[in-house]
């Protein structure tokens, strides 16, 4: 039986969490998107034929955006599917963990570092400059594939190792050959993973900003993201045109997001086994390890090109100290606010049908679209040309929130109620019971969520490009500016720093589960 | 064409190292026989079934099925029906698709496949649920589906790994009767693993003998678990 004080504090906690979530969604999503739609719809009816929405130039950008996203997704799937399948055949569990870390690492690399690396290979003085792919659609697709093919492979690999081994063996005893086994037994387990990761990759390619901006080399390689950016921050200000692009961008990103939700409800939940490894499948361990490393190898060249000696010069250090402080402050703030928001969402637990859908909505909206909405909704207080740390923070948190919420939601479903009740009967207060029973389960995931949020913030380019000022330039933006000023050596040296920081964070997240379990055992 | 009534499985000097010990097997099983494989946990019963079915390879010896040497054939070419302990139904396929899986692999037309499966489903009371998802079946129903699936592949030998272990006692005794009944319709040699003496008494026509011996080799001793008749 809870005492009156406990009931009051629990109600207060839930009300505060609900209020914060209401503010977050109203102020961070609904008002900005509403302001954006209002600007588009305010256009006089008599000019319908000449609506900015149907401007031929904007429509051609829509077509190009779709083309590049589809091509990037197609090539990523083409490479990711067989890679994931081969990696899942590795017999040793230890090798399997290593492979999954290798496949996860590229996803944590900031886009500006990917752009820097592709430039080092394909740029005018790059190793493969003779191919003539530099600053073209091919360079953009290559960069997208470098980032996303391992992500698709990871999904396939994780799905394949969970197929119950007895099902594969049963099909063998029933006479199925390799292709028949794949078609009838493995494919039904893999198809949902492939579909969901492909839709995510498509959506990310539509929302890709830094890669297209840096590697596309301007028109004709222009997507909705770069078009929105150039209509706001480059040349003459064209808010109506930017809003029209944002409307199309919203359509292109929300459709995959809704599709994914619609299908995830209907997807057949197939029996899953604890990952088990078939010792008969003796694909040489080094083959999948080598193939998985191929997506990391290009970054090694950054070390070769980078003028690392710059690190020892005081001029370089003076130049980066300001941006470094901004980046670290932003990353720390994003990690804390993301965690608090995700925990608030879990605590408030609205009984609303579709709350889950609502909480993942930000994943279907591009940062630039939301940033434009921020400007339109809060223009009285917010001027992108004067810079805004709060706007950067809010935009980055909307990106990291869905991921944090989903990670922690899964954990919240496994609350150890009997153990909590047992602790209470033994005289523990609710806080003591929570700290004894639940905290050991939550500690690791909370740290991981914070690390992921900080990593995303460290490498994020869109929000900072929109709301930077001369006193508010984070590291990724500095790299991109140095590249624009042809200061490649400095840009490469800084990219190496960002690469190490983000890779270390991703590796820590990927391995921390094991590490924390080991700590628990030791204690 | 297989003659289910005159099949013969022969294992000669089969051996395999399984962890800290070796298993050895020497026996024959004829059509109509239902032989129980009984022994303490971890003595290698399932390993022996896996070797016979081709899911694992033997380190020595010979397996002959109807005078065919199948020792080195892959599982999919041995024509051996295997019923797994956890039934191993394919969740992406419905009940009838599961039981006719082997016929589909053999490219038998759909109508013919279903016609072949129907009498078996009627006999086991599953005909009215033929298009149901296998994920909604009870433990007993899953085992029946797994057994019919194995029989419809027209195997020359049936191997059953603890087929009743997941069932409650009432269902077990019903399933034992049904297994004997179904086996009489396809009386190829049948070898099944069990821990339950009641299974042996009601289903088996005989049981394999089991010995645990210690062998000396190069001044080191190793345990050998031997199955024979």
XYZ file of C-alpha atoms in Angstrom:
752
model
C 0.000 0.000 0.000
C 1.446 3.335 -0.999
C 1.352 6.196 1.508
C -0.283 9.521 0.673
C 3.111 11.217 0.215
C 4.231 8.511 -2.182
C 1.057 8.830 -4.231
C 1.485 12.619 -4.346
C 5.115 12.432 -5.464
C 4.268 9.809 -8.096
C 1.430 12.009 -9.433
C 3.709 15.039 -9.458
C 6.388 13.134 -11.361
C 3.906 11.902 -13.950
C 2.299 15.330 -14.374
C 5.682 17.041 -14.812
C 6.757 14.429 -17.354
C 3.493 14.780 -19.278
C 3.787 18.554 -19.298
C 7.342 18.373 -20.651
C 6.301 15.952 -23.403
C 3.363 18.185 -24.318
C 5.694 21.194 -24.544
C 8.296 19.241 -26.501
C 5.871 18.037 -29.152
C 3.834 21.219 -29.382
C 6.769 23.597 -29.437
C 9.273 21.358 -31.197
C 7.126 19.710 -33.864
C 3.515 20.836 -34.237
C 3.927 24.624 -34.144
C 6.908 24.701 -36.541
C 5.228 22.311 -39.002
C 1.963 24.266 -38.659
C 3.780 27.523 -39.459
C 5.336 25.888 -42.501
C 2.016 24.615 -43.835
C 0.376 27.967 -43.143
C 2.927 29.754 -45.323
C 2.301 27.349 -48.195
C -1.477 27.467 -47.908
C -1.575 31.251 -47.517
C -0.674 31.641 -51.182
C -3.540 33.390 -53.047
C -5.925 30.942 -54.714
C -5.876 32.733 -58.050
C -2.255 31.869 -58.558
C -2.796 28.148 -58.054
C -1.271 27.405 -61.447
C 1.866 29.210 -60.380
C 2.027 27.874 -56.839
C 5.603 27.591 -55.606
C 4.708 23.992 -54.777
C 4.458 23.154 -58.474
C 7.309 25.321 -59.680
C 9.033 23.239 -62.413
C 12.430 23.890 -60.833
C 11.239 22.556 -57.484
C 9.569 19.569 -59.133
C 12.806 18.710 -60.923
C 14.589 18.814 -57.541
C 11.919 16.473 -56.130
C 12.545 14.061 -59.004
C 16.293 14.222 -58.527
C 15.979 13.671 -54.764
C 13.896 10.557 -55.391
C 16.323 9.306 -58.025
C 19.403 9.665 -55.834
C 17.685 8.125 -52.799
C 16.398 5.146 -54.783
C 19.768 4.560 -56.449
C 21.634 4.846 -53.140
C 19.223 2.442 -51.446
C 19.366 -0.033 -54.323
C 23.174 -0.210 -54.340
C 23.272 -0.381 -50.519
C 20.876 -3.356 -50.556
C 22.801 -5.008 -53.379
C 25.972 -4.990 -51.275
C 24.445 -5.183 -47.788
C 22.253 -8.251 -48.286
C 25.016 -10.717 -49.288
C 27.444 -9.170 -46.799
C 25.016 -9.638 -43.901
C 24.240 -13.178 -45.006
C 27.922 -14.105 -45.183
C 28.656 -12.505 -41.801
C 25.847 -14.523 -40.183
C 27.527 -17.757 -41.304
C 30.509 -17.183 -39.060
C 30.489 -20.071 -36.599
C 32.116 -18.503 -33.574
C 30.007 -16.293 -31.265
C 33.053 -14.151 -30.499
C 33.706 -13.539 -34.196
C 30.001 -12.816 -34.612
C 30.194 -10.027 -31.996
C 33.267 -8.581 -33.676
C 31.557 -8.651 -37.079
C 28.481 -6.924 -35.731
C 30.650 -4.187 -34.196
C 32.509 -3.785 -37.515
C 29.166 -3.463 -39.310
C 27.808 -0.974 -36.759
C 30.853 1.318 -36.788
C 30.332 3.013 -40.191
C 26.869 4.129 -39.114
C 28.349 6.231 -36.330
C 30.762 8.083 -38.607
C 29.726 11.729 -39.122
C 28.616 12.570 -42.643
C 31.139 15.379 -42.873
C 33.949 12.841 -42.281
C 32.479 10.573 -44.959
C 32.377 13.538 -47.328
C 35.987 14.396 -46.470
C 37.062 10.794 -47.134
C 35.241 10.532 -50.456
C 36.784 13.850 -51.471
C 40.217 12.498 -50.544
C 39.597 9.615 -52.965
C 37.549 11.161 -55.753
C 38.356 14.880 -55.490
C 40.457 16.741 -58.019
C 43.727 15.650 -56.408
C 42.370 12.367 -55.008
C 43.709 8.851 -55.554
C 40.884 8.008 -57.959
C 40.492 11.451 -59.519
C 40.990 9.924 -62.969
C 37.562 8.251 -62.673
C 35.973 11.674 -62.925
C 33.410 10.872 -60.226
C 34.347 13.800 -57.989
C 31.564 16.270 -57.185
C 28.848 14.299 -58.961
C 25.867 12.072 -58.268
C 28.219 9.059 -58.317
C 30.228 10.493 -55.426
C 27.023 11.106 -53.449
C 25.806 7.547 -54.066
C 29.184 6.091 -53.133
C 29.154 8.014 -49.853
C 25.613 6.850 -49.081
C 26.587 3.258 -49.803
C 29.665 3.513 -47.554
C 27.407 4.602 -44.712
C 24.340 2.483 -45.314
C 25.330 -0.873 -46.834
C 26.875 -2.066 -43.521
C 23.677 -0.974 -41.746
C 21.593 -3.192 -44.018
C 24.150 -5.990 -43.575
C 23.891 -5.657 -39.799
C 20.099 -6.038 -39.899
C 20.336 -9.096 -42.141
C 23.093 -10.638 -40.020
C 21.147 -10.172 -36.785
C 17.971 -11.549 -38.342
C 19.736 -14.577 -39.807
C 21.497 -15.682 -36.624
C 18.112 -15.697 -34.888
C 16.564 -18.222 -37.249
C 16.040 -21.366 -35.171
C 18.663 -23.856 -36.299
C 16.173 -26.731 -36.112
C 14.119 -25.119 -38.889
C 17.082 -25.046 -41.230
C 17.959 -28.637 -40.340
C 14.361 -29.799 -40.717
C 14.289 -28.371 -44.237
C 17.540 -30.174 -45.022
C 16.125 -33.522 -43.876
C 13.079 -32.829 -46.061
C 15.303 -32.517 -49.123
C 15.620 -28.727 -49.545
C 18.743 -27.560 -51.352
C 20.597 -24.279 -50.755
C 18.206 -22.062 -52.766
C 15.093 -23.798 -51.520
C 16.272 -23.343 -47.947
C 16.923 -19.668 -48.599
C 13.598 -19.140 -50.380
C 11.296 -20.966 -47.984
C 13.012 -20.872 -44.598
C 15.498 -18.006 -44.404
C 13.840 -15.398 -46.607
C 10.625 -15.136 -44.510
C 12.825 -14.320 -41.509
C 15.008 -11.864 -43.420
C 12.442 -10.015 -45.529
C 11.089 -7.775 -42.764
C 14.577 -6.811 -41.649
C 15.553 -6.040 -45.248
C 12.370 -4.083 -45.867
C 12.627 -1.999 -42.705
C 16.316 -1.224 -43.080
C 15.843 -0.369 -46.781
C 13.001 2.029 -45.957
C 15.162 3.625 -43.252
C 18.078 3.942 -45.660
C 15.820 5.462 -48.324
C 14.502 7.956 -45.812
C 18.028 8.846 -44.631
C 19.189 9.328 -48.222
C 16.245 11.656 -48.878
C 17.219 13.623 -45.749
C 20.945 13.524 -46.513
C 22.307 17.048 -46.365
C 26.056 17.367 -45.785
C 27.010 14.646 -48.272
C 24.988 16.176 -51.097
C 26.107 19.692 -50.239
C 29.808 18.833 -50.149
C 30.048 16.006 -52.698
C 27.339 17.022 -55.160
C 29.195 20.112 -56.253
C 26.008 22.172 -56.681
C 23.473 22.052 -59.545
C 22.449 19.747 -61.156
C 23.209 17.570 -58.089
C 20.739 19.337 -55.849
C 18.253 17.678 -53.523
C 15.381 19.131 -51.518
C 17.646 19.463 -48.476
C 20.310 21.498 -50.240
C 17.612 23.476 -52.065
C 15.936 24.445 -48.763
C 19.320 25.424 -47.355
C 20.337 27.509 -50.339
C 16.971 29.313 -50.405
C 17.416 30.304 -46.754
C 21.090 30.866 -46.174
C 22.705 31.281 -49.565
C 21.872 34.055 -52.018
C 18.569 35.889 -51.768
C 16.127 34.767 -49.110
C 13.195 32.819 -50.609
C 11.033 31.590 -47.749
C 8.068 30.600 -49.893
C 10.248 28.484 -52.207
C 11.974 26.915 -49.199
C 8.589 26.125 -47.648
C 7.436 24.483 -50.895
C 10.585 22.319 -50.912
C 9.985 21.520 -47.229
C 6.437 20.394 -48.038
C 7.697 17.909 -50.663
C 10.455 16.824 -48.323
C 7.891 16.156 -45.591
C 5.895 14.014 -48.004
C 8.966 12.040 -49.076
C 10.118 11.367 -45.519
C 6.779 10.835 -43.821
C 5.512 8.325 -46.394
C 8.332 5.816 -45.664
C 7.899 6.418 -41.931
C 4.131 5.733 -42.062
C 4.716 2.730 -44.346
C 7.182 1.283 -41.895
C 4.717 1.644 -39.033
C 1.857 0.238 -41.052
C 3.870 -2.809 -42.049
C 5.474 -3.323 -38.647
C 2.005 -3.834 -37.179
C 1.147 -6.349 -39.833
C 4.504 -8.041 -40.162
C 4.330 -11.677 -39.161
C 6.199 -12.167 -35.931
C 8.197 -15.258 -36.684
C 9.646 -17.481 -34.037
C 13.060 -16.257 -32.994
C 15.747 -18.236 -31.305
C 18.511 -17.069 -29.046
C 21.380 -16.501 -31.455
C 22.940 -19.889 -31.987
C 25.786 -20.714 -34.262
C 25.991 -23.672 -36.494
C 29.476 -25.160 -36.279
C 28.892 -26.904 -39.619
C 28.874 -23.552 -41.404
C 32.547 -22.983 -41.638
C 32.835 -19.863 -43.731
C 36.393 -18.770 -43.027
C 36.149 -16.158 -40.313
C 38.565 -13.810 -41.998
C 36.461 -13.570 -45.171
C 33.435 -11.881 -43.552
C 35.741 -9.870 -41.272
C 37.637 -8.637 -44.315
C 34.439 -7.840 -46.209
C 32.967 -5.985 -43.217
C 36.215 -3.992 -42.815
C 36.058 -2.861 -46.452
C 33.559 -0.201 -45.418
C 35.963 1.161 -42.821
C 39.155 0.985 -44.855
C 38.540 4.175 -46.890
C 38.707 6.202 -43.667
C 42.210 4.937 -42.978
C 43.352 7.067 -45.908
C 42.395 10.144 -43.918
C 45.387 9.421 -41.696
C 47.599 9.264 -44.728
C 46.368 12.515 -46.170
C 45.795 14.411 -43.008
C 48.495 16.750 -41.947
C 48.514 15.365 -38.443
C 51.519 17.442 -37.556
C 49.087 20.357 -37.449
C 47.941 19.004 -34.124
C 51.153 20.105 -32.535
C 50.847 23.704 -33.730
C 49.363 26.315 -31.433
C 47.666 28.210 -34.325
C 45.638 25.130 -35.208
C 44.741 24.498 -31.612
C 43.693 28.115 -31.090
C 41.516 27.930 -34.169
C 39.674 24.802 -33.101
C 39.393 25.449 -29.360
C 36.259 27.608 -29.712
C 34.389 25.193 -32.042
C 35.507 22.266 -29.907
C 34.022 23.871 -26.811
C 30.774 24.592 -28.676
C 30.598 20.993 -29.947
C 31.264 19.453 -26.545
C 28.779 21.725 -24.826
C 26.158 20.951 -27.464
C 26.825 17.184 -27.328
C 26.563 17.146 -23.535
C 23.352 19.163 -23.557
C 21.834 16.975 -26.301
C 22.673 13.790 -24.337
C 21.060 15.119 -21.137
C 17.949 16.629 -22.751
C 17.421 13.543 -24.948
C 17.571 11.279 -21.918
C 15.229 13.453 -19.879
C 12.749 13.677 -22.747
C 12.814 9.944 -23.441
C 12.371 9.156 -19.740
C 9.534 11.694 -19.537
C 7.830 9.963 -22.454
C 8.097 6.645 -20.625
C 6.912 8.061 -17.300
C 3.975 9.964 -18.799
C 2.913 6.863 -20.770
C -0.150 8.395 -22.370
C -2.988 5.908 -22.751
C -3.547 7.598 -26.095
C -3.838 5.112 -28.941
C -0.973 5.793 -31.304
C 1.323 7.297 -28.663
C 4.050 5.037 -29.937
C 3.510 6.387 -33.438
C 3.644 9.947 -32.104
C 6.873 9.373 -30.199
C 8.679 8.168 -33.290
C 7.239 10.926 -35.521
C 10.396 13.109 -35.340
C 12.299 10.327 -37.130
C 10.202 11.046 -40.210
C 10.978 14.770 -40.335
C 14.189 16.257 -41.655
C 16.123 18.657 -39.455
C 16.209 21.349 -42.127
C 12.439 21.198 -42.583
C 11.943 21.478 -38.856
C 14.574 24.227 -38.672
C 12.722 26.218 -41.308
C 9.534 25.670 -39.309
C 11.334 26.966 -36.188
C 12.253 30.112 -37.992
C 8.724 30.664 -39.302
C 7.099 29.924 -35.947
C 9.529 31.714 -33.684
C 10.969 34.320 -36.095
C 10.172 37.040 -33.590
C 12.742 35.622 -31.194
C 14.907 33.564 -33.469
C 17.088 34.751 -36.314
C 19.202 32.107 -38.036
C 21.672 34.769 -39.103
C 22.421 35.634 -35.496
C 22.884 32.035 -34.429
C 21.016 30.117 -31.745
C 22.405 27.450 -29.449
C 18.881 26.661 -28.177
C 17.586 26.053 -31.708
C 20.558 23.763 -32.473
C 19.897 21.881 -29.240
C 16.142 21.558 -29.830
C 16.620 20.371 -33.421
C 19.255 17.813 -32.492
C 17.140 16.478 -29.622
C 14.204 15.898 -31.990
C 16.557 13.731 -34.068
C 17.896 11.685 -31.184
C 14.659 11.393 -29.192
C 12.956 8.619 -31.247
C 16.031 6.419 -31.017
C 16.356 6.989 -27.265
C 12.655 6.410 -26.698
C 12.620 3.139 -28.620
C 15.729 1.831 -26.831
C 14.359 2.615 -23.382
C 10.773 1.605 -24.187
C 11.881 -1.978 -24.837
C 13.552 -1.950 -21.424
C 10.521 -0.501 -19.655
C 8.441 -3.450 -20.853
C 10.444 -5.837 -18.711
C 9.854 -4.204 -15.308
C 10.643 -6.732 -12.589
C 7.403 -6.220 -10.646
C 7.641 -9.328 -8.397
C 11.211 -8.449 -7.405
C 10.229 -4.811 -6.730
C 7.345 -5.998 -4.582
C 9.612 -8.467 -2.780
C 12.044 -5.632 -1.999
C 9.150 -3.541 -0.627
C 8.006 -6.384 1.636
C 11.567 -6.556 2.985
C 11.371 -2.934 4.093
C 12.915 -1.089 1.119
C 11.520 2.331 0.156
C 10.380 2.699 -3.473
C 13.667 4.415 -4.304
C 15.732 1.700 -2.584
C 13.685 -1.000 -4.318
C 14.188 0.701 -7.671
C 17.923 1.133 -7.122
C 18.324 -2.514 -6.126
C 16.112 -4.177 -8.719
C 15.721 -1.871 -11.700
C 18.744 0.424 -11.807
C 21.236 -2.330 -12.705
C 19.061 -3.035 -15.776
C 18.712 0.624 -16.739
C 22.239 1.850 -16.078
C 23.825 0.377 -19.226
C 21.100 1.376 -21.701
C 20.938 4.903 -20.246
C 24.675 5.329 -20.730
C 24.400 3.929 -24.257
C 21.539 6.270 -25.150
C 23.516 9.237 -23.816
C 26.594 8.173 -25.794
C 24.597 7.747 -29.010
C 22.928 11.133 -28.572
C 26.296 12.806 -27.921
C 27.820 11.032 -30.945
C 24.976 12.117 -33.238
C 25.296 15.691 -31.998
C 29.085 15.768 -32.486
C 28.724 14.917 -36.176
C 25.442 16.661 -37.007
C 25.622 19.282 -39.762
C 22.112 20.388 -40.792
C 20.926 22.076 -37.571
C 24.262 23.759 -37.004
C 24.424 24.992 -40.614
C 21.064 26.659 -40.188
C 21.598 28.303 -36.804
C 25.323 29.028 -36.639
C 26.898 32.429 -36.185
C 30.513 33.471 -36.231
C 30.689 32.859 -32.465
C 28.791 29.611 -32.667
C 30.603 27.287 -35.077
C 30.776 23.617 -34.037
C 33.442 21.221 -35.339
C 31.518 19.632 -38.284
C 30.677 23.055 -39.627
C 34.275 24.165 -39.280
C 35.405 21.141 -41.326
C 32.857 21.902 -44.002
C 33.887 25.598 -44.088
C 37.587 24.724 -44.333
C 36.798 22.415 -47.235
C 34.960 25.278 -48.929
C 38.024 27.457 -48.385
C 40.304 24.764 -49.882
C 42.061 24.319 -46.514
C 42.048 20.559 -46.999
C 44.958 19.758 -44.703
C 43.325 21.445 -41.723
C 39.950 19.939 -42.610
C 41.474 16.454 -42.781
C 43.285 16.846 -39.487
C 40.055 17.883 -37.806
C 38.071 15.134 -39.552
C 40.494 12.598 -38.060
C 39.704 13.958 -34.611
C 35.950 13.745 -35.216
C 36.316 10.263 -36.697
C 38.199 9.011 -33.636
C 35.733 10.602 -31.200
C 32.598 9.270 -32.934
C 34.052 5.822 -33.683
C 35.122 5.476 -30.056
C 31.618 6.386 -28.905
C 29.992 3.922 -31.336
C 32.435 1.171 -30.349
C 31.763 1.886 -26.672
C 28.028 1.636 -27.264
C 28.396 -1.571 -29.271
C 30.577 -3.258 -26.667
C 29.274 -1.717 -23.432
C 26.523 -4.310 -23.015
C 29.125 -7.013 -22.577
C 31.323 -4.766 -20.455
C 28.531 -3.826 -18.064
C 27.420 -7.423 -17.702
C 30.989 -8.323 -16.799
C 31.057 -5.534 -14.166
C 27.818 -6.851 -12.664
C 29.322 -10.312 -12.389
C 32.456 -8.978 -10.721
C 30.502 -6.951 -8.192
C 9.995 -46.517 -55.771
C 10.440 -47.095 -52.060
C 9.015 -50.165 -50.477
C 8.337 -49.069 -46.945
C 7.891 -52.683 -45.865
C 11.351 -53.869 -46.754
C 13.639 -51.089 -45.592
C 16.774 -51.760 -43.624
C 19.108 -49.412 -41.744
C 22.555 -50.743 -40.922
C 25.192 -48.924 -38.870
C 28.659 -50.479 -38.822
C 31.396 -49.314 -36.465
C 30.101 -45.734 -36.442
C 32.045 -43.458 -34.134
C 32.289 -39.783 -33.338
C 33.888 -37.675 -30.636
C 31.331 -35.521 -28.873
C 33.000 -33.231 -26.352
C 34.854 -35.256 -23.712
C 33.671 -38.680 -24.880
C 33.105 -40.733 -28.024
C 29.989 -42.409 -29.214
C 30.018 -45.721 -31.055
C 27.153 -47.520 -32.762
C 26.627 -50.925 -34.364
C 23.108 -52.086 -35.155
C 20.447 -52.849 -37.728
C 16.808 -51.818 -37.820
C 14.240 -53.360 -40.153
C 10.904 -52.190 -41.503
C 8.084 -52.323 -39.012
C 10.445 -52.008 -36.070
C 10.206 -49.109 -33.652
C 13.418 -48.997 -31.708
C 13.846 -46.881 -28.586
C 17.109 -45.145 -27.876
C 17.247 -44.806 -24.104
C 20.114 -43.632 -21.936
C 21.131 -40.991 -19.412
C 21.104 -37.309 -20.370
C 24.107 -36.248 -22.408
C 25.079 -39.783 -23.448
C 24.905 -38.940 -27.155
C 21.425 -40.099 -28.182
C 20.593 -36.969 -30.153
C 24.121 -36.887 -31.566
C 23.587 -40.393 -32.928
C 20.317 -39.352 -34.613
C 22.083 -36.339 -36.120
C 24.838 -38.560 -37.502
C 22.337 -40.966 -39.060
C 20.335 -38.112 -40.583
C 23.444 -36.445 -42.024
C 23.129 -33.273 -39.940
C 26.487 -34.184 -38.380
C 29.256 -36.254 -39.923
C 30.606 -39.482 -38.447
C 34.365 -39.803 -37.928
C 34.411 -43.436 -38.963
C 32.242 -46.394 -39.883
C 29.499 -46.852 -42.410
C 25.783 -46.142 -42.602
C 23.774 -48.115 -45.150
C 20.115 -47.559 -45.868
C 18.557 -50.208 -48.110
C 22.048 -51.217 -49.191
C 22.839 -47.606 -50.266
C 25.949 -46.247 -48.591
C 24.707 -42.913 -47.236
C 27.651 -42.202 -44.915
C 28.832 -39.217 -46.893
C 25.564 -38.028 -48.397
C 24.242 -34.604 -47.309
C 21.056 -34.615 -45.213
C 18.835 -33.498 -48.073
C 19.752 -36.578 -50.147
C 19.434 -39.296 -47.509
C 15.639 -39.689 -47.600
C 15.407 -39.799 -43.827
C 12.475 -38.243 -41.990
C 13.496 -36.435 -38.801
C 11.059 -35.204 -36.164
C 12.766 -32.635 -33.953
C 12.198 -32.327 -30.226
C 10.834 -28.790 -30.662
C 8.944 -29.825 -33.845
C 10.786 -27.167 -35.941
C 7.744 -26.132 -37.957
C 8.238 -23.329 -40.465
C 6.360 -20.318 -39.076
C 6.172 -18.579 -42.439
C 4.138 -21.460 -43.892
C 0.670 -22.551 -42.811
C -0.209 -26.062 -41.632
C -0.764 -27.662 -45.047
C 2.249 -25.878 -46.529
C 4.346 -27.286 -43.699
C 3.223 -30.862 -44.153
C 3.608 -30.733 -47.943
C 6.964 -28.938 -47.846
C 8.960 -31.939 -49.110
C 6.467 -32.505 -51.947
C 6.798 -28.866 -52.962
C 10.570 -29.315 -53.016
C 10.005 -32.327 -55.294
C 7.877 -30.045 -57.517
C 4.674 -32.012 -57.023
C 1.734 -29.843 -58.245
C -0.211 -28.114 -55.497
C -3.516 -29.956 -55.989
C -1.731 -33.283 -55.904
C 0.221 -32.284 -52.786
C -2.915 -31.346 -50.934
C -4.676 -34.514 -52.044
C -1.773 -36.572 -50.695
C -1.776 -34.729 -47.373
C -5.508 -34.723 -46.750
C -5.939 -38.365 -45.609
C -3.120 -37.912 -43.091
C -4.622 -34.714 -41.755
C -8.032 -36.377 -41.474
C -6.553 -39.292 -39.575
C -4.960 -36.924 -37.071
C -7.921 -34.555 -36.764
C -6.135 -31.621 -38.341
C -8.015 -31.444 -41.654
C -10.292 -28.590 -40.606
C -7.299 -26.461 -39.617
C -5.247 -27.119 -42.705
C -4.819 -23.435 -43.526
C -4.206 -22.280 -39.963
C -0.947 -20.665 -38.922
C 1.297 -23.178 -37.212
C 2.049 -20.585 -34.559
C -1.454 -21.094 -33.156
C -1.169 -24.866 -32.765
C -0.919 -26.666 -29.440
C 2.141 -28.758 -28.542
C 0.407 -32.004 -29.511
C -0.802 -30.595 -32.820
C 2.666 -29.297 -33.643
C 4.170 -32.743 -33.080
C 1.521 -34.385 -35.276
C 2.226 -31.871 -38.037
C 5.957 -32.530 -37.729
C 5.371 -36.284 -37.929
C 3.096 -36.077 -40.981
C 5.554 -33.681 -42.627
C 8.313 -36.238 -42.168
C 6.163 -39.137 -43.452
C 4.941 -37.235 -46.523
C 8.551 -36.870 -47.657
C 8.324 -40.675 -48.197
C 11.398 -41.402 -46.094
C 13.153 -44.751 -45.947
C 13.783 -44.270 -42.241
C 12.134 -42.225 -39.482
C 14.085 -40.627 -36.640
C 12.242 -39.025 -33.723
C 14.046 -36.957 -31.098
C 12.036 -37.055 -27.853
C 8.770 -36.575 -29.729
C 6.567 -36.477 -26.629
C 8.751 -34.517 -24.227
C 6.808 -31.252 -24.509
C 3.387 -32.855 -23.940
C 1.356 -33.406 -20.782
C 0.733 -36.977 -19.642
C -2.826 -37.318 -21.043
C -1.743 -36.100 -24.441
C 1.374 -38.267 -24.343
C -0.579 -41.493 -24.109
C -2.904 -40.424 -26.951
C 0.079 -39.441 -29.081
C 1.797 -42.768 -28.421
C -1.211 -44.627 -29.814
C -1.413 -42.291 -32.770
C 2.286 -42.683 -33.519
C 1.991 -46.483 -33.616
C -1.077 -46.177 -35.822
C 0.598 -43.782 -38.250
C 3.773 -45.826 -38.337
C 1.805 -48.891 -39.374
C 0.698 -46.947 -42.434
C 4.318 -46.148 -43.356
C 6.242 -48.939 -41.661
C 9.828 -47.944 -42.415
C 12.434 -48.512 -39.677
C 11.794 -46.070 -36.833
C 14.320 -45.009 -34.205
C 13.265 -42.686 -31.402
C 14.958 -41.057 -28.445
C 13.137 -41.038 -25.125
C 13.678 -40.750 -21.385
C 10.299 -42.208 -20.509
C 9.936 -45.954 -19.882
C 6.214 -45.630 -20.696
C 7.142 -44.526 -24.226
C 9.313 -47.614 -24.563
C 6.591 -49.907 -23.226
C 3.810 -48.504 -25.438
C 5.602 -47.614 -28.646
C 8.867 -49.539 -28.998
C 9.171 -53.018 -30.416
C 12.681 -53.178 -28.999
C 15.369 -50.949 -27.536
C 19.031 -50.388 -28.300
C 21.498 -51.565 -25.693
C 23.687 -48.884 -24.223
C 27.090 -49.246 -22.551
C 29.534 -46.753 -21.170
C 33.074 -48.102 -21.488
C 36.531 -46.729 -20.854
C 39.111 -47.193 -23.582
C 42.869 -46.767 -23.307
C 44.564 -45.086 -26.202
C 48.152 -43.815 -26.169
C 48.294 -43.890 -22.378
C 45.164 -41.750 -22.101
C 41.762 -43.053 -21.213
C 38.574 -41.918 -22.904
C 34.933 -42.762 -22.300
C 33.047 -44.464 -25.103
C 29.253 -44.597 -25.136
C 28.199 -47.502 -27.262
C 24.773 -48.236 -28.781
C 24.134 -51.734 -30.140
C 21.574 -54.519 -30.407
